[in-house]
mmCIF file of C-alpha atoms and ligand atoms in Angstrom:
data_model
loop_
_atom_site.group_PDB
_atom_site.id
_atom_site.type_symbol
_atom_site.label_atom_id
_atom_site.label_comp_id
_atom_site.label_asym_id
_atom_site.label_seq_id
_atom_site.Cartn_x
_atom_site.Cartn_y
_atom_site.Cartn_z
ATOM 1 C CA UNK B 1243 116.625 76.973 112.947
ATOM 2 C CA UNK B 1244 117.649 75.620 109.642
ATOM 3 C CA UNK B 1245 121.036 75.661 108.196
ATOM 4 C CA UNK B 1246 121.574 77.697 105.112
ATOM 5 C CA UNK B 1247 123.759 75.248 103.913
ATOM 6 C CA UNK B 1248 120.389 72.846 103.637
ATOM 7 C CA UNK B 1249 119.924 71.410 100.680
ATOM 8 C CA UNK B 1250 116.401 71.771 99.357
ATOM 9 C CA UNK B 1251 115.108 70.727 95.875
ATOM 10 C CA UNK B 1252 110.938 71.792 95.093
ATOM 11 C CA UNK B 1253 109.337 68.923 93.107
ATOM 12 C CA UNK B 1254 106.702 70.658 91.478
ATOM 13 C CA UNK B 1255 104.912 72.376 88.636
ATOM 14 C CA UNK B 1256 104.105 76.140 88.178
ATOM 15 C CA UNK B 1257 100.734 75.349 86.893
ATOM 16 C CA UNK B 1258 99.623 73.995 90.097
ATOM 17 C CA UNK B 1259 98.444 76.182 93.107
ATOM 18 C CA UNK B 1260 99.088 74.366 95.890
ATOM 19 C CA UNK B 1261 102.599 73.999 94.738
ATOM 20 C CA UNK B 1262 102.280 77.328 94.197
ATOM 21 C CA UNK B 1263 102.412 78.340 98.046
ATOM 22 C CA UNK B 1264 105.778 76.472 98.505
ATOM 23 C CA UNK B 1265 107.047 78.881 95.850
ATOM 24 C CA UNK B 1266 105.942 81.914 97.974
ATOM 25 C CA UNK B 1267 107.115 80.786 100.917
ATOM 26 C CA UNK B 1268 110.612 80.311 99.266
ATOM 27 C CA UNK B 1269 110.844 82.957 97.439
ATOM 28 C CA UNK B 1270 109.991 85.772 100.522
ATOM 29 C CA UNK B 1271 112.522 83.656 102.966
ATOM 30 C CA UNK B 1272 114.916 83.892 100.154
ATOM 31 C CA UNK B 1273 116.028 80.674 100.548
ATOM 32 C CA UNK B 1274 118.235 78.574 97.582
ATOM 33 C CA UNK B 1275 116.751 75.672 96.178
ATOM 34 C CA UNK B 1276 116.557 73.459 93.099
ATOM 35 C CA UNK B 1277 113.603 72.744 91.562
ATOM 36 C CA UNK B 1278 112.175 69.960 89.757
ATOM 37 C CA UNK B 1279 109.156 70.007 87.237
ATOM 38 C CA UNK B 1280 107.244 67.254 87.497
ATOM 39 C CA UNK B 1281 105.177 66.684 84.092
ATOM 40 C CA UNK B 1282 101.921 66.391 85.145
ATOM 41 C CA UNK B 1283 100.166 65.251 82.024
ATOM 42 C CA UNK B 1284 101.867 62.157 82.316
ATOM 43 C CA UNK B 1285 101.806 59.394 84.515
ATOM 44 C CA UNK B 1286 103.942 59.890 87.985
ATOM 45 C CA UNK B 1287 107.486 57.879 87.408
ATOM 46 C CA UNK B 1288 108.431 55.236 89.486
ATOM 47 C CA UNK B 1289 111.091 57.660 91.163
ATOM 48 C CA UNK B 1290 108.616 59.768 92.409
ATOM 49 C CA UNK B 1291 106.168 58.096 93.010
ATOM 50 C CA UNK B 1292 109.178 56.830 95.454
ATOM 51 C CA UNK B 1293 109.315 60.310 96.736
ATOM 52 C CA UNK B 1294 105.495 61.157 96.830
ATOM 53 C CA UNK B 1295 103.578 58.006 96.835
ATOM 54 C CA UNK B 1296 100.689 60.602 96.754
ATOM 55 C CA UNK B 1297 101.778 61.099 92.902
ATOM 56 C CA UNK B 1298 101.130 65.210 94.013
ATOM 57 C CA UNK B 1299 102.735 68.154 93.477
ATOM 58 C CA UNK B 1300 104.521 69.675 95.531
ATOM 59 C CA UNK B 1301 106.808 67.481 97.506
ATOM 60 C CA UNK B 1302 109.960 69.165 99.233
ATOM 61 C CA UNK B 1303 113.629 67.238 99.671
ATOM 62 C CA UNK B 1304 114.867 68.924 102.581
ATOM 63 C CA UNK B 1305 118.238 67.254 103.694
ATOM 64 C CA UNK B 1306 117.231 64.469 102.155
ATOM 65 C CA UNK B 1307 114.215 64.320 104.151
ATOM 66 C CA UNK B 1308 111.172 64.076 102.132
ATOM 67 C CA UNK B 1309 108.056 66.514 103.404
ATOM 68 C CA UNK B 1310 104.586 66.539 101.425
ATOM 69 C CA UNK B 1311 101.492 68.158 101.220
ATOM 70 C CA UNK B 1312 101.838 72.067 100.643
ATOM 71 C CA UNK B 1313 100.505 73.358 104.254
ATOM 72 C CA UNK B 1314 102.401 71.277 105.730
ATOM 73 C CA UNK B 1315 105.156 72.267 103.313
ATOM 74 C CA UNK B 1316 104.902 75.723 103.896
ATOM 75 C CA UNK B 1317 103.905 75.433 107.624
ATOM 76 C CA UNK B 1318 107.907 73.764 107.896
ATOM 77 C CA UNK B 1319 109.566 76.384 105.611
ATOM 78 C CA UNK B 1320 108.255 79.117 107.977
ATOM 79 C CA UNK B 1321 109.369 77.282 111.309
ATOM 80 C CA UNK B 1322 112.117 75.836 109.951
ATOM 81 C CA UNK B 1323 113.899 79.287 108.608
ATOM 82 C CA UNK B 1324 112.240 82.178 111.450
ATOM 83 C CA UNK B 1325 110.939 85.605 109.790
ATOM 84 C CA UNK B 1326 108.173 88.115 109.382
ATOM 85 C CA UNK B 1327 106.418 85.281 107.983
ATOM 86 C CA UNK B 1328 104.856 83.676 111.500
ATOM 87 C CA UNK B 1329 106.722 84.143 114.840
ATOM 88 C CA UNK B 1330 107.363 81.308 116.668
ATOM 89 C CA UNK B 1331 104.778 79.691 119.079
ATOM 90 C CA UNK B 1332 106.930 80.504 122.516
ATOM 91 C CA UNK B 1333 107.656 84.142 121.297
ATOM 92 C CA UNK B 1334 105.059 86.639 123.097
ATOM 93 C CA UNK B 1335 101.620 86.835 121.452
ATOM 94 C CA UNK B 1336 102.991 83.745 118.994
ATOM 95 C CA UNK B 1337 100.378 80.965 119.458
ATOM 96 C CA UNK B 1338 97.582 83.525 118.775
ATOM 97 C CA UNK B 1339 98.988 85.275 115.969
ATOM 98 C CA UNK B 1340 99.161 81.574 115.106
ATOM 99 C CA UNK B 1341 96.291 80.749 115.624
ATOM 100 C CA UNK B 1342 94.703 83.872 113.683
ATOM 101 C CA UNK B 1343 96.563 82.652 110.693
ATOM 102 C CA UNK B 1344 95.335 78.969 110.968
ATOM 103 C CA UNK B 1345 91.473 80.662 111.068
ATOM 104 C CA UNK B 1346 92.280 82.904 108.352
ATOM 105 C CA UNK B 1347 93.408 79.982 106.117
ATOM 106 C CA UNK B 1348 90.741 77.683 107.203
ATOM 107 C CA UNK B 1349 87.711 80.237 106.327
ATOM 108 C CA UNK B 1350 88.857 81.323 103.165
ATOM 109 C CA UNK B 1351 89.737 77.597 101.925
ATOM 110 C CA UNK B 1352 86.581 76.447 103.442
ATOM 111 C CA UNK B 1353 84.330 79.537 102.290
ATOM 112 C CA UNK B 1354 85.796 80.841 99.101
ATOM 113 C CA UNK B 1355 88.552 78.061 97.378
ATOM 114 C CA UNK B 1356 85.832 75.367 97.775
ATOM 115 C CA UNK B 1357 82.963 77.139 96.354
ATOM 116 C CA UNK B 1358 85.480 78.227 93.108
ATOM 117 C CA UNK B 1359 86.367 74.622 92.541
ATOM 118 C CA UNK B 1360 82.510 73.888 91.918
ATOM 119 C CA UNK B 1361 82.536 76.511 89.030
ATOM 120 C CA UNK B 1362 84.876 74.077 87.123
ATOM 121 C CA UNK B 1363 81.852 71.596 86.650
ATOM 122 C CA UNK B 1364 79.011 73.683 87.095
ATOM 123 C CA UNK B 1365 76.613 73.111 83.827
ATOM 124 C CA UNK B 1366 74.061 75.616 83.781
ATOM 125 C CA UNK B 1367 73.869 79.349 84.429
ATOM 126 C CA UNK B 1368 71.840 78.991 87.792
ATOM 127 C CA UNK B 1369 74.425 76.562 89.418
ATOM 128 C CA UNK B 1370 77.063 78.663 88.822
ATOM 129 C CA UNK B 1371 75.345 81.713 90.213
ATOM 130 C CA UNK B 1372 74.275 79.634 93.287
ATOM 131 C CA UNK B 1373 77.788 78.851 93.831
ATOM 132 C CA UNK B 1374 78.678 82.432 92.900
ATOM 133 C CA UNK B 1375 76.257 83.163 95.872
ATOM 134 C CA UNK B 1376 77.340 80.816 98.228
ATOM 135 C CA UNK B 1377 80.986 82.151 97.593
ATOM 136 C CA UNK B 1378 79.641 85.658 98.339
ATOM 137 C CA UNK B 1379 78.087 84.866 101.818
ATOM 138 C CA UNK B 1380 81.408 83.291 103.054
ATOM 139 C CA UNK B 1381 83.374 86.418 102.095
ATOM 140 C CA UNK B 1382 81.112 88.843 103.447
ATOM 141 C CA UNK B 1383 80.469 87.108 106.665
ATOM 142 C CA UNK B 1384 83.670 85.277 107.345
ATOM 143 C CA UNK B 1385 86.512 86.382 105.293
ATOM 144 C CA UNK B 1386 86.083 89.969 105.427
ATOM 145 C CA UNK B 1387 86.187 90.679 109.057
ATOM 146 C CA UNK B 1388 88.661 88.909 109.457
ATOM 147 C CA UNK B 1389 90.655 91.510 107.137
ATOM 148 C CA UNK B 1390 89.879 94.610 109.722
ATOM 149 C CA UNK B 1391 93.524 95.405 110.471
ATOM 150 C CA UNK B 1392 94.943 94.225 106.920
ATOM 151 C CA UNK B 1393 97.455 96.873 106.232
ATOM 152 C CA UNK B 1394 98.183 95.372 103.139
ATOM 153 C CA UNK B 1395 98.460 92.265 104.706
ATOM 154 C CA UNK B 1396 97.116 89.738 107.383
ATOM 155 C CA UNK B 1397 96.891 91.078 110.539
ATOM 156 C CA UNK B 1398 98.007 94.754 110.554
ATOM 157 C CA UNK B 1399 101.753 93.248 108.524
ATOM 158 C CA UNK B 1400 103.559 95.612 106.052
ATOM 159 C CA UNK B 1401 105.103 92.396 104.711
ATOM 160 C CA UNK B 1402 103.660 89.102 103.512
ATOM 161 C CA UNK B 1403 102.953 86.587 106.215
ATOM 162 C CA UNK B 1404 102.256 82.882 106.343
ATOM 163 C CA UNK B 1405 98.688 83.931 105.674
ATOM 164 C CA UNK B 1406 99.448 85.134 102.211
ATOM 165 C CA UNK B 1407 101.786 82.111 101.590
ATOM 166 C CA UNK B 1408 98.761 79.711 102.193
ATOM 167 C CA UNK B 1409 96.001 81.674 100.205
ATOM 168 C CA UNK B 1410 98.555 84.079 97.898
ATOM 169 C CA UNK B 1411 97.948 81.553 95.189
ATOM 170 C CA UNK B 1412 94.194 81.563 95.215
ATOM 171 C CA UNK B 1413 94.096 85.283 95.651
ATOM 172 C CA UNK B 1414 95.807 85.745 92.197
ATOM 173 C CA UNK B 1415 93.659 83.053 90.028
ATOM 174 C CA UNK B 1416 90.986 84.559 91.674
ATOM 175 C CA UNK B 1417 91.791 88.018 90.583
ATOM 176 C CA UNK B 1418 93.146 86.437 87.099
ATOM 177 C CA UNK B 1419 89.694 84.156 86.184
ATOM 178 C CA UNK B 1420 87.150 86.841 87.633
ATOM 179 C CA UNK B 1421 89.056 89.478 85.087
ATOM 180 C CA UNK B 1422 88.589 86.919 82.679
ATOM 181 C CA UNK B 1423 84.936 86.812 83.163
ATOM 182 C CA UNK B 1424 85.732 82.790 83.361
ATOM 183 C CA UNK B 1425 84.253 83.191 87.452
ATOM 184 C CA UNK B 1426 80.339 84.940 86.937
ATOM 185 C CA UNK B 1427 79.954 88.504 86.528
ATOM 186 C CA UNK B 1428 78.696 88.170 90.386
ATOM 187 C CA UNK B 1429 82.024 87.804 91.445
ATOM 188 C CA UNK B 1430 83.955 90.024 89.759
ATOM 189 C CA UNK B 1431 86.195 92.675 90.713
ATOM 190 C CA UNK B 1432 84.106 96.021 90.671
ATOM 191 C CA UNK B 1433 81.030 94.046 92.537
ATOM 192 C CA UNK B 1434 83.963 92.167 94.928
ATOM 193 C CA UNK B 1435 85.159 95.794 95.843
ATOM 194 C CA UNK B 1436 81.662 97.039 96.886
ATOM 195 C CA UNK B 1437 80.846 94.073 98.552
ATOM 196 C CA UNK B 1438 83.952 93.465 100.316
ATOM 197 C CA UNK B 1439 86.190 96.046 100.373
ATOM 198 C CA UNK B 1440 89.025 95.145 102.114
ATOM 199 C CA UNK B 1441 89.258 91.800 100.695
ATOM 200 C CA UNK B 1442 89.280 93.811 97.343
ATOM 201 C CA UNK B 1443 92.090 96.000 98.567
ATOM 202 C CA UNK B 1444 93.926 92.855 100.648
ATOM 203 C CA UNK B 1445 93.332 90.735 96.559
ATOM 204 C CA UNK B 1446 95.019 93.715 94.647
ATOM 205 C CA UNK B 1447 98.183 93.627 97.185
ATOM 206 C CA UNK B 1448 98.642 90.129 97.402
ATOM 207 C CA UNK B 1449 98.408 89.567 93.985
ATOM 208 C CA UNK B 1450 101.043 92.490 93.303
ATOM 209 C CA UNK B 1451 103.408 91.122 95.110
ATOM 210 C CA UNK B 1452 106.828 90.020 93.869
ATOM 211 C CA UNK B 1453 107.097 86.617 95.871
ATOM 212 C CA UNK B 1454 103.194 85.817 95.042
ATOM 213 C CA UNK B 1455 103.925 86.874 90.595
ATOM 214 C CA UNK B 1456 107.628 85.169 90.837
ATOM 215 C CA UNK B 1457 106.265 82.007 88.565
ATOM 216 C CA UNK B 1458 103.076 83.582 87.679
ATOM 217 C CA UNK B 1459 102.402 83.091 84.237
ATOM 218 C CA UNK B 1460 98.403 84.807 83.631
ATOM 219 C CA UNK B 1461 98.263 83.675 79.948
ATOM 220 C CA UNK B 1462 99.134 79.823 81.113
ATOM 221 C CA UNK B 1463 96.330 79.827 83.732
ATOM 222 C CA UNK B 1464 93.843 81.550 81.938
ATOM 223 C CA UNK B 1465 94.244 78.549 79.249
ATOM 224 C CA UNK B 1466 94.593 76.397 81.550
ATOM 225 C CA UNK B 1467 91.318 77.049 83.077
ATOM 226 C CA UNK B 1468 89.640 77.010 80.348
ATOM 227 C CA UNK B 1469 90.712 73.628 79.332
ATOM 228 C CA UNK B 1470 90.176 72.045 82.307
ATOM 229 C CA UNK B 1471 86.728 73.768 82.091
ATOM 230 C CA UNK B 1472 85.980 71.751 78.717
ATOM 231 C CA UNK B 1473 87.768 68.302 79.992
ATOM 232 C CA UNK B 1474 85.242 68.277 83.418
ATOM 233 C CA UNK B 1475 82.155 69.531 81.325
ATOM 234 C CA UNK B 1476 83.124 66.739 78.818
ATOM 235 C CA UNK B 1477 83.526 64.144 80.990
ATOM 236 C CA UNK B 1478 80.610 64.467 83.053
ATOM 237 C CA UNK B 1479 77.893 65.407 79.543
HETATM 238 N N1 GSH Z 96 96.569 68.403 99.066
HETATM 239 C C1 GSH Z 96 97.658 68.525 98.129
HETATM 240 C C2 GSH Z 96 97.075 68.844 96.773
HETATM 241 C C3 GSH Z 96 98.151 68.904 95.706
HETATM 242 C C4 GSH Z 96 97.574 68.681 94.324
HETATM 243 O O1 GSH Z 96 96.374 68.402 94.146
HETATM 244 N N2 GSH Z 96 98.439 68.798 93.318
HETATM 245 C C5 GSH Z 96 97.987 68.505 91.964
HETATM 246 C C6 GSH Z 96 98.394 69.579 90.975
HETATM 247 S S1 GSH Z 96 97.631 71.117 91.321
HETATM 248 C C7 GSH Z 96 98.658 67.236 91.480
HETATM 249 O O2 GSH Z 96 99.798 66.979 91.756
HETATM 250 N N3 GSH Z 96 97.893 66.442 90.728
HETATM 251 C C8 GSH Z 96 98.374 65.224 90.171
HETATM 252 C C9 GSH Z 96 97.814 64.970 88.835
HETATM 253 O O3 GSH Z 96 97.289 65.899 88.230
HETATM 254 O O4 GSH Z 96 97.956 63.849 88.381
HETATM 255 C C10 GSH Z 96 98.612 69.620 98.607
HETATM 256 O O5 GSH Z 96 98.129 70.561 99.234
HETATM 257 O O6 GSH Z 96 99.824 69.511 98.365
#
């Protein structure tokens, strides 16, 4: 178990999603930390590139002891400081709960983030509603059962668990850019809700929740979408 006395500091930058999840997992273990912004319209600095030779946000300082990549990231924040979040893998029914969360996370990052990134370049009106489709199929036939006990959250919880902490950030843009009408009308909320209900009602918890909106800022990543929109569609004219 970690000491509370650890001293953490969060490279990172609130814009980014994957950085995002460190931010959840912090913020519902309630644990102290500094963070640094790292300006990502510039070029990485020779000091962090010292501590992230990957150039990426988010990279964690814990002890000292630098830890990258924000799965693994979170995945250390939950075994290193023990909660509601995941129990550990020797406690009774702990590998599978485990190992439910790890299918959870893959399906929806393989079926539903992957898909969304494509919508950043798509050109014409029929990509984007192929992709739109594609995104569809995954949540109806792998996503959504996996939701059966949700109640809000993964797995029958009442509280957030690592399963929210890997996708929580997702969940929200998702909500954010389909209310946006920046995702195709196909996937927006009202045809979401009849076409996958639970995910519907497991999106509008998630995204409600304090740990998940604690460096949420809507405004900032509806502009930001959009100008990354323009930037890819420019690039690749
Ligand atoms: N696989 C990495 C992805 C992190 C990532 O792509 N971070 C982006 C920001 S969202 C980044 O740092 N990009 C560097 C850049 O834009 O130059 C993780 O999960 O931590």
């Amino acid at each position: 178990m970690a000491s509370q006395d650890a001293k953490l500091i969060l490279y990172t930058n609130h814009r980014c999603p994957w950085a995002h999840r460190a931010h959840i997992a912090l913020e519902e273990l309630q644990v102290p930390f500094e963070e640094v912004i790292i300006d990502l319209d510039k070029p990485r600095t020779p000091e962090y590139l010292k501590i992230n030779p990957r150039g990426l946000v988010p990279a964690l300082s814990y002890n000292g002891n630098i830890i990258i990549e924000s799965a693994i990231v979170s995945q250390f924040l939950a075994d290193a400081y023990p909660s509601h979040l995941v129990p550990a893998s020797n406690a009774p029914g702990g590998a599978l709960r485990r190992a439910r969360v790890a299918l959870f996370v893959d399906a929806f990052s393989s079926k539903l983030t992957s898909p969304l990134f494509g919508l950043y370049t798509a050109r014409t009106d029929e990509e984007k509603e192929s992709i739109a489709a594609k995104f569809t199929e995954g949540l109806v036939k792998e996503v959504e059962p996996l939701l059966a006990d949700a109640n809000p959250f993964f797995g029958g919880s009442d509280k957030l668990t690592l399963a929210e902490v890997l996708t929580g950030s997702f969940v929200i843009r998702l909500k954010t850019l389909a209310g946006a009408g920046i995702y195709p009308k196909s996937i927006s909320l009202s045809s979401l809700a009849e076409k996958a209900p639970r995910f519907a009602r497991w999106v509008d918890a998630v995204s409600a929740h304090p740990s998940v909106t604690s460096i949420y800022d809507e405004e900032k990543i509806i502009e930001g979408a959009k100008a990354r929109i323009a930037k890819l569609q420019a690039a690749s004219a």
